[in-house]
XYZ file of C-alpha atoms in Angstrom:
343
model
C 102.578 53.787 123.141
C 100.284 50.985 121.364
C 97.493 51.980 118.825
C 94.356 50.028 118.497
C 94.176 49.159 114.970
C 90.757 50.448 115.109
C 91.842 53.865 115.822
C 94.369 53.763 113.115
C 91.071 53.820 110.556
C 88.739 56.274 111.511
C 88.555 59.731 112.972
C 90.294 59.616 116.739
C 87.473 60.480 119.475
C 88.290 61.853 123.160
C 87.302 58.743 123.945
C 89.695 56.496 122.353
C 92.389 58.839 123.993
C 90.883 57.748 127.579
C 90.496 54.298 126.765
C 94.403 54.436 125.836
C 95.498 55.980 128.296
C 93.836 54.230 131.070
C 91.909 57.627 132.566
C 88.441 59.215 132.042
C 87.124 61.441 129.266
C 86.965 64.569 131.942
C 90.905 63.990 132.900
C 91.506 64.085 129.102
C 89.929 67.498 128.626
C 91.418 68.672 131.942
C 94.964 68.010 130.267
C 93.436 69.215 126.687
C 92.114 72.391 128.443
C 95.306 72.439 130.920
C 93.142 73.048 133.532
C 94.094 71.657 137.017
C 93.484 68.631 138.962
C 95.444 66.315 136.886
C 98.835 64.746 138.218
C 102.277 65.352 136.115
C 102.871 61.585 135.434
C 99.032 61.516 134.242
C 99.151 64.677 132.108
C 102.249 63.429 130.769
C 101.065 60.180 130.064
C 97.434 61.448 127.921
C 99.828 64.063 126.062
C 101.517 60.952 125.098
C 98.496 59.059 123.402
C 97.645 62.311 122.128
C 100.791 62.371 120.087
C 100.616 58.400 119.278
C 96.937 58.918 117.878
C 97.017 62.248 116.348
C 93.887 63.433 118.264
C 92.817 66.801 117.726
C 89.831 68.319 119.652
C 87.107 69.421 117.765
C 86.756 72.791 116.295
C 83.322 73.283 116.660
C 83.871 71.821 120.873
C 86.493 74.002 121.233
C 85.077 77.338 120.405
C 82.199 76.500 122.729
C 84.206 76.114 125.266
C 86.881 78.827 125.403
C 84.840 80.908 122.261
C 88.138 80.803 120.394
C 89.198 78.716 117.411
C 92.646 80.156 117.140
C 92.259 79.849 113.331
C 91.447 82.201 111.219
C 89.860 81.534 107.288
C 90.935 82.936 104.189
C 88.321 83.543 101.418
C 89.251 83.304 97.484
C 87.025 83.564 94.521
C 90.018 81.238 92.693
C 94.003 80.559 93.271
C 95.101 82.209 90.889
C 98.401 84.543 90.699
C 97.494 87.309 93.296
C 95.597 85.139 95.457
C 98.713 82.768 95.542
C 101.431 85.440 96.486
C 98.721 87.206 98.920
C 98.307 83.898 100.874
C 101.854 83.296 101.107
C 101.985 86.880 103.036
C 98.833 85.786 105.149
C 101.037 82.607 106.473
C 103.996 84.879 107.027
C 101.965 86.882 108.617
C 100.431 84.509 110.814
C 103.387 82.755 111.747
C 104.335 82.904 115.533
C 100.869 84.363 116.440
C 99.987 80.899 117.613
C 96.690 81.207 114.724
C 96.371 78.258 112.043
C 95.022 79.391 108.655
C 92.143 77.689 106.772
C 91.431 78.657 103.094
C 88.170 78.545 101.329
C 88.192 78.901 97.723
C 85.227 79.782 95.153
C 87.374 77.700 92.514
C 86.662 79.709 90.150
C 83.515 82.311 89.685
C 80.557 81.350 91.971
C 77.602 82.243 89.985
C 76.817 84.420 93.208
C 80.066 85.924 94.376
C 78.313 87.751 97.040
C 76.359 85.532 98.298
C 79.014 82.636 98.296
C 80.872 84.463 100.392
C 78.176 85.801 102.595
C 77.440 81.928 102.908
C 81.255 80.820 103.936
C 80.850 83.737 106.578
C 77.745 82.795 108.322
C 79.772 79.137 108.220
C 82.734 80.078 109.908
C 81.273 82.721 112.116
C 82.549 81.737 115.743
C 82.559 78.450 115.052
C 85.345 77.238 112.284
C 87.589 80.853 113.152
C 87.484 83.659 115.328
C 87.846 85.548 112.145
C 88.047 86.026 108.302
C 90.405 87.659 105.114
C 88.016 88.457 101.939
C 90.936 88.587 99.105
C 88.510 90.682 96.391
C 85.668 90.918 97.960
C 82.076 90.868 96.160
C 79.863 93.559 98.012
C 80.348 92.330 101.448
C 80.023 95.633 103.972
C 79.235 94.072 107.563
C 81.596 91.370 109.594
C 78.014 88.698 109.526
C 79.414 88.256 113.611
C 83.070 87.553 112.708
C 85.733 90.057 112.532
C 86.410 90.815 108.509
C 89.348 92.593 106.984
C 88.610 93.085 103.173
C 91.792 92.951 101.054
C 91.530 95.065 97.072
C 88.069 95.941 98.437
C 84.812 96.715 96.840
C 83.480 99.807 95.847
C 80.921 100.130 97.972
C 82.516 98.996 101.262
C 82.983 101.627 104.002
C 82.575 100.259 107.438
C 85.200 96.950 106.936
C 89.147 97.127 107.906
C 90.521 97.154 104.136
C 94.091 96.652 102.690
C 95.132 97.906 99.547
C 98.191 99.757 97.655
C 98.494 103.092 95.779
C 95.926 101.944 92.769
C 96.195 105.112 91.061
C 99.695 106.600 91.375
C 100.637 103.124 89.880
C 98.104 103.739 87.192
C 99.585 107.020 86.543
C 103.410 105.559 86.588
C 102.757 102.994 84.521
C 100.920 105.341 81.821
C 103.160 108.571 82.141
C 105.825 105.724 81.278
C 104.467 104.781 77.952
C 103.826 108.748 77.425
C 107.481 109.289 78.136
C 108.568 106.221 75.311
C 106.593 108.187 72.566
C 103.380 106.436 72.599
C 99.886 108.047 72.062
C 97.755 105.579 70.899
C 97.317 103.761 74.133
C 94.975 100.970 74.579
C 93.154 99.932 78.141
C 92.277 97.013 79.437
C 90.328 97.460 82.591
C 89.468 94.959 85.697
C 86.739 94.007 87.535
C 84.088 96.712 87.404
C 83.295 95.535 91.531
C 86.650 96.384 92.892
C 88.411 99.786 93.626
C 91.242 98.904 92.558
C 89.955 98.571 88.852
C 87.893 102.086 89.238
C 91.155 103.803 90.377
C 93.422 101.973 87.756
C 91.459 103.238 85.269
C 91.334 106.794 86.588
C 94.957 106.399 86.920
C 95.101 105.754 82.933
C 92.740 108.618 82.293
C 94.273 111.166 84.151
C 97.581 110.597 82.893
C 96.532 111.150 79.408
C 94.457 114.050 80.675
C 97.849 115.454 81.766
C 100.079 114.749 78.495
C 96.681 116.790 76.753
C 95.717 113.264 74.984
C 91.891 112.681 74.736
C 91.344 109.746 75.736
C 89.442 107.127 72.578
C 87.207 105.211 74.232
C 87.216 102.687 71.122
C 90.496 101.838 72.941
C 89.063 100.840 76.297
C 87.510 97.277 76.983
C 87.261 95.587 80.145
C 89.625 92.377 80.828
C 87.571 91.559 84.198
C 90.940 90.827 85.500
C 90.249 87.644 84.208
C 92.505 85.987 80.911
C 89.596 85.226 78.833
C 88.034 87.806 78.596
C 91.127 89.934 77.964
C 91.587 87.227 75.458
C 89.001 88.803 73.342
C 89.062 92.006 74.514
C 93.094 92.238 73.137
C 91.929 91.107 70.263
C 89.382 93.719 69.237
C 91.771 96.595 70.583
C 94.798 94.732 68.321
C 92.318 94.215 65.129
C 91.153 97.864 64.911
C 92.249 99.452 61.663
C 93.915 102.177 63.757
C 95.051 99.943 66.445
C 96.790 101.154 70.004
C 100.573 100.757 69.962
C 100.502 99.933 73.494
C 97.682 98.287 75.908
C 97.983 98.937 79.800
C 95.998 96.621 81.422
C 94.842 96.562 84.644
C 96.675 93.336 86.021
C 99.472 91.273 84.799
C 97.111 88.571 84.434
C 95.156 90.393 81.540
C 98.901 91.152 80.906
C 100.256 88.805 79.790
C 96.834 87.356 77.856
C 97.610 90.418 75.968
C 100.723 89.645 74.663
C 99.666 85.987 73.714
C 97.378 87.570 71.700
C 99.297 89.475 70.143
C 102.047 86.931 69.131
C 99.349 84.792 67.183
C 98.154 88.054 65.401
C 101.907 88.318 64.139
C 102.689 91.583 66.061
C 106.050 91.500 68.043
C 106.115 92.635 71.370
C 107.926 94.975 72.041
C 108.502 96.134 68.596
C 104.985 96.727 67.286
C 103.087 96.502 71.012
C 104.198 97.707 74.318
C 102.142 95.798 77.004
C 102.400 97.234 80.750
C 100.838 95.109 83.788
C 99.504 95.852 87.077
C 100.701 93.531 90.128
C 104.496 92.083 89.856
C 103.248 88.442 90.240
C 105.988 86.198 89.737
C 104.497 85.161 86.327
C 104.964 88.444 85.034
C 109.415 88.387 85.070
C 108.678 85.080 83.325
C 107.020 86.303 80.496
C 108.262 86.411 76.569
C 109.586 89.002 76.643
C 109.357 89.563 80.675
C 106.287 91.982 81.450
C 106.930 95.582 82.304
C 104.881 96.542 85.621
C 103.466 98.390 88.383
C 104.374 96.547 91.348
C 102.045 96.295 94.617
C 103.879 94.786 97.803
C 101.130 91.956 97.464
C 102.671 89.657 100.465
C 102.991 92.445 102.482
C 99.103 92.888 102.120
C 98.700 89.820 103.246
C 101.093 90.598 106.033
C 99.150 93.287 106.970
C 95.392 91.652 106.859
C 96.376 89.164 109.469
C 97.558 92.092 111.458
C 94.625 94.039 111.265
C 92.599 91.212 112.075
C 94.099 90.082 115.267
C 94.091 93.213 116.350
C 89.950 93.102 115.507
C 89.983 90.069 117.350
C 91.449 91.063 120.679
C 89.097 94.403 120.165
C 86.317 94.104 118.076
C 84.745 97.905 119.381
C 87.948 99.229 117.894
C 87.851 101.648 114.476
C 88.347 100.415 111.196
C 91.666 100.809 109.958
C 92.640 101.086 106.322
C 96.400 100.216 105.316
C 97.641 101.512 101.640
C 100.819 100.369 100.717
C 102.935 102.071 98.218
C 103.325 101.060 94.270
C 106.574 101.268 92.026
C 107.387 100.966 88.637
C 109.532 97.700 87.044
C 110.608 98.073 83.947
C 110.931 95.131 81.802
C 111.389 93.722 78.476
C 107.846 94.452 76.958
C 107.868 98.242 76.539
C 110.225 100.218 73.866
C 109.470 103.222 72.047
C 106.613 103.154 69.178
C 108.315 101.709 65.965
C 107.432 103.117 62.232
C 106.108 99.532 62.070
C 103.441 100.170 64.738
């Protein structure tokens, strides 16, 4: 099938697929629509110049017409290491559901989390996708006319389908572990004071030492924000205290793995004078120097799970929020040992 040069270089109209294939604009969005009225050898032939021009009908047309995009958007503050493996569950997830996925990413830190995303909502709202993911969410509580599933949500959120793992049994695990090499003086670095996860994480920490009948010394908690500068400098207080912790669980392996970067320029050897513990199992974290000892969340599987929640919000929007927590383990790794005489 022949394609005008001028179709070749610019965006392909329903009208350039009529004018190829010798019919109207209506018998194209009969066959487009598969509605009937439209003989085989015709269909056949616009599917054709379809395929030879790469036309696509219009999101925006579409929805107004059948008030379905069969896409549905993803919302990131940044791609970083757990947005990364939690997308890669979302198009696992999606696959074979006949959705498409479209990602919108705050690159970074809006200046207004909130209200960035409450923007990309009101966007997309039954127009760009029948419905959204919020990976982190800032204090978003109502669906803005668009089914939402919230994945690690906030604190505040009741009334939105959420997915998230066992926060604080990992928390515990991963702190009853350092308890159990010897360690007293342990250091915390915690997340992002907007999520649950990083209120339960820290619980997790406290509780454990609560348990083992260790006070806990708040000189050796500072906030990492998730984020690997500001555990940068956070790491470094906690390492340049004249009584300093001989090991730092911090709430992601992000913050992690910061950690032990900061420790290797202070001259302290990790394991041997610092045991480090991380919160995620990113794929980062078995790469580390030495490979990062953490509490694992199934984060594709959340991902997995969002895109089920919200199809199933889709087909029945009147129906209950659900809330899916997935279980936590252990890994054990290369960055823990027991407290040395050096420490």
């Amino acid at each position: 099938m022949p394609v005008t040069k001028e179709a070749q270089h610019r965006r392909v109209t329903i009208g350039d697929v009529a004018a190829e294939a010798g019919v109207s604009v209506a018998t194209v969005s009969k066959v487009i629509n598969d509605r009937y009225g439209v003989a085989e050898e015709t269909s056949a032939r616009v599917r054709a110049v379809i395929d030879a021009l790469g036309y696509h009908a219009s999101l925006v047309g579409q929805s107004l017409r059948s008030r379905r995009t069969m896409v549905i958007g993803v919302l990131v503050r940044d791609l970083e290491p757990f947005s990364a493996e939690l997308l890669k569950g979302v198009a696992r997830g999606i696959h074979d559901t006949g959705y498409e996925l479209v990602v919108f990413s705050g690159c970074g830190q809006p200046a207004d989390q909130a209200g960035w995303e409450r923007r990309y909502l009101s966007r997309i709202s039954g127009t760009l996708a029948d419905g959204a993911i919020l990976v982190t969410p800032g204090s978003i509580d109502r669906t803005f006319g668009t089914p939402v599933v919230a994945v690690d949500h906030n604190v505040r959120s009741s009334t939105l389908p959420t997915v998230d793992s066992e926060n604080l049994e990992g928390a515990v695990a991963a702190t009853e572990h350092l308890l159990e090499l010897g360690h007293r003086r342990i250091g915390f670095l915690a997340g992002r004071a907007d999520l649950a996860s990083a209120r339960l994480r820290e619980e997790g920490y406290r509780q454990a030492l609560a348990r083992a009948g260790i006070e806990v010394d708040e000189a050796l908690v500072r906030v990492g924000d998730y984020e690997a500068a500001t555990a940068s400098e956070a790491a470094r207080e906690l390492l340049e205290l004249d009584s300093r912790p001989t090991a730092i669980f911090a709430a992601n392996d992000v913050t992690a793995l910061q950690t032990t970067a900061v420790a290797r320029t202070l001259g302290l050897d990790v394991p041997g004078e610092l045991s480090v513990v991380g919160f995620d199992n990113v794929p980062e974290s078995a790469l580390g120097d030495p490979p990062l000892t953490t509490v694992e969340q199934p984060i594709q599987q959340m991902g997995v799970e969002a895109v089920r929640l919200l199809i199933e919000r889709i087909q029945d929007p009147e129906q209950a929020p659900a809330q899916v927590v997935l279980p936590t383990r252990l890994v054990v790794r290369g960055s823990t040992a027991p407290p040395s005489e050096r420490a």
